[in-house]
XYZ file of C-alpha atoms in Angstrom:
201
model
C 16.707 -2.913 8.708
C 13.543 -2.822 6.600
C 11.317 -5.871 6.993
C 9.089 -6.858 4.080
C 6.252 -8.739 5.773
C 5.933 -12.306 4.520
C 2.336 -13.523 4.309
C 2.228 -15.218 0.891
C 0.232 -12.349 -0.611
C 2.859 -10.060 -1.969
C 4.972 -9.087 -4.923
C 7.892 -9.625 -2.576
C 10.692 -10.478 -5.020
C 10.307 -7.179 -6.896
C 10.016 -5.181 -3.658
C 13.212 -6.747 -2.303
C 14.935 -6.153 -5.655
C 13.982 -2.462 -5.531
C 15.341 -2.138 -1.978
C 18.553 -3.912 -3.015
C 18.933 -1.537 -5.956
C 18.767 1.341 -3.462
C 21.407 -0.340 -1.292
C 18.944 -0.818 1.566
C 19.357 -3.630 4.081
C 16.088 -5.543 3.927
C 14.680 -8.976 4.647
C 11.486 -10.920 3.964
C 10.144 -12.165 7.298
C 7.104 -13.181 9.323
C 9.156 -13.352 12.524
C 7.594 -11.350 15.371
C 10.893 -10.231 16.913
C 12.306 -9.064 13.571
C 9.108 -7.145 12.775
C 9.134 -5.418 16.164
C 12.851 -4.571 15.854
C 12.580 -3.225 12.284
C 13.294 0.402 11.367
C 10.429 0.221 8.875
C 7.880 -2.258 7.525
C 6.615 -2.848 4.007
C 3.353 -4.746 3.532
C 3.156 -5.730 -0.132
C 0.104 -7.388 -1.615
C -1.305 -9.130 -4.651
C -4.633 -10.952 -4.455
C -7.855 -10.544 -2.504
C -8.664 -8.680 0.724
C -10.254 -11.670 2.576
C -7.423 -14.104 1.803
C -4.780 -11.518 2.749
C -6.379 -10.878 6.138
C -6.902 -14.631 6.690
C -3.207 -15.256 6.025
C -2.121 -12.451 8.396
C -4.437 -13.943 11.059
C -3.121 -17.453 10.447
C 0.448 -16.245 11.000
C -0.530 -14.188 14.090
C 0.759 -11.068 12.358
C -2.174 -8.678 12.868
C -1.364 -7.929 16.509
C 2.377 -7.792 15.751
C 1.922 -5.231 12.973
C -0.389 -3.178 15.215
C 2.164 -3.299 18.039
C 4.965 -2.124 15.737
C 2.867 0.749 14.343
C 1.764 1.787 17.843
C 5.450 1.971 18.793
C 6.013 4.425 15.929
C 7.516 2.150 13.262
C 6.722 3.487 9.760
C 4.614 1.111 7.646
C 4.151 1.229 3.868
C 1.326 -0.825 2.334
C 1.566 -1.515 -1.406
C -1.473 -2.298 -3.613
C -3.502 -4.876 -1.631
C -1.213 -4.007 1.285
C -2.609 -0.462 1.141
C -6.203 -1.677 0.853
C -6.032 -3.745 4.050
C -4.874 -0.667 5.997
C -8.565 0.333 6.025
C -11.268 -0.722 8.481
C -12.949 -3.203 6.161
C -13.078 -4.541 2.625
C -16.092 -5.501 0.512
C -14.289 -7.870 -1.876
C -16.246 -11.161 -2.143
C -17.387 -10.843 1.473
C -17.191 -8.128 4.130
C -13.833 -8.512 5.876
C -12.315 -6.629 8.795
C -9.041 -4.903 7.891
C -6.105 -3.642 9.949
C -8.030 -0.453 10.729
C -5.121 2.006 10.633
C -6.939 4.383 8.290
C -10.707 5.032 8.469
C -12.548 3.833 5.405
C -13.771 0.944 3.290
C -12.241 -0.863 0.314
C -14.810 -0.953 -2.535
C -14.908 -2.093 -6.153
C -14.056 0.497 -8.800
C -17.190 1.271 -10.860
C -16.598 -0.014 -14.403
C -17.352 2.032 -17.513
C -17.258 1.041 -21.190
C -14.091 3.002 -21.796
C -12.614 2.130 -18.392
C -12.840 -1.594 -17.703
C -11.952 -3.076 -14.338
C -9.266 -3.909 -13.334
C -7.567 -0.537 -13.602
C -4.373 -1.795 -15.225
C -1.385 0.055 -16.626
C 0.301 3.430 -16.313
C -1.618 6.426 -14.998
C -0.699 9.978 -14.015
C -0.668 11.172 -10.431
C -2.143 14.321 -8.925
C -0.831 15.464 -5.544
C -3.758 16.492 -3.325
C -1.740 17.249 -0.203
C 1.900 16.928 0.682
C 3.320 14.108 2.760
C 6.908 12.892 3.303
C 6.489 10.643 0.227
C 4.870 12.997 -2.287
C 7.702 15.352 -3.332
C 8.073 15.480 -7.113
C 5.082 13.230 -7.864
C 2.787 15.765 -9.585
C 1.973 14.528 -13.134
C 4.355 11.577 -12.833
C 3.175 8.230 -14.200
C 3.112 4.974 -12.195
C 1.902 1.400 -12.720
C -1.466 0.230 -11.358
C -3.152 -3.200 -11.267
C -6.285 -3.243 -9.091
C -10.066 -3.664 -9.114
C -10.794 -2.112 -5.696
C -10.110 1.309 -4.209
C -9.824 2.714 -0.695
C -12.866 4.878 0.024
C -11.325 6.998 2.794
C -11.910 10.579 4.008
C -10.092 13.270 2.007
C -7.954 14.115 5.042
C -6.011 10.891 4.448
C -5.683 11.086 0.645
C -2.309 12.462 -0.469
C -2.308 11.550 -4.166
C -5.008 10.562 -6.680
C -5.277 9.206 -10.210
C -8.310 9.458 -12.509
C -9.930 6.196 -13.591
C -13.725 6.240 -13.724
C -13.473 7.940 -10.315
C -10.811 9.892 -8.463
C -8.810 6.875 -7.280
C -6.820 7.324 -4.048
C -3.291 6.490 -5.201
C -1.466 7.306 -1.950
C -2.947 7.628 1.523
C -1.482 8.094 4.977
C -2.250 8.625 8.617
C 0.525 9.302 11.138
C 3.284 6.702 10.480
C 1.147 4.518 8.182
C 1.444 5.041 4.408
C -0.155 3.376 1.415
C 0.515 3.252 -2.331
C -2.246 1.730 -4.467
C 0.103 1.408 -7.443
C 3.283 -0.682 -7.549
C 6.291 1.576 -6.861
C 8.553 -1.446 -7.372
C 7.271 -1.641 -10.985
C 7.170 2.118 -11.633
C 10.765 2.819 -12.666
C 12.711 5.704 -11.168
C 9.546 7.428 -9.896
C 8.623 4.361 -7.867
C 12.168 3.857 -6.625
C 12.134 7.464 -5.458
C 9.029 6.813 -3.346
C 10.624 3.749 -1.735
C 13.789 5.774 -1.125
C 11.783 8.520 0.605
C 10.062 5.898 2.765
C 13.422 4.412 3.770
C 14.703 7.895 4.667
C 11.631 8.314 6.876
C 12.520 5.076 8.667
C 16.027 6.289 9.425
């Protein structure tokens, strides 16, 4: 069973629809026992870093997610869900993150020809292979974000160019992140979710 973590900050309907399309048994839940018993966890996210962390705290989910990851459960963070995998975010106010991957979430520097948010389809460049990166070189996926994860290169698997080299996929051990929305990225995105599910099995 894949649990999509429910904390009122996610594009959950589309994520669940993508999993259903793949024939994957999945459920939206904030229940501690279900999260700890899951084969894999997806942490979606739309919104701001501080409010996302506040909602996870309010629901007592921070320690539960950390316990599940420590036990080896694969975790995939999507968009804001990837950003809060870092140690802290600088959106609006400095906020402590989940701390799974070293680094800071910062605002993308805007340029005249590249306004923020970074919105729309962009091509991927594979920097290093991970269980989720097969076949992603030069594929196009859908982004909507104003902040990026400033993490060491060791943890950056895939990038996209937008004013800077934007980390598009990051990972450390059993924790994975996608800055773009795989659930909105057609067959390429479905393929990433499928690879994540295979990892969980």
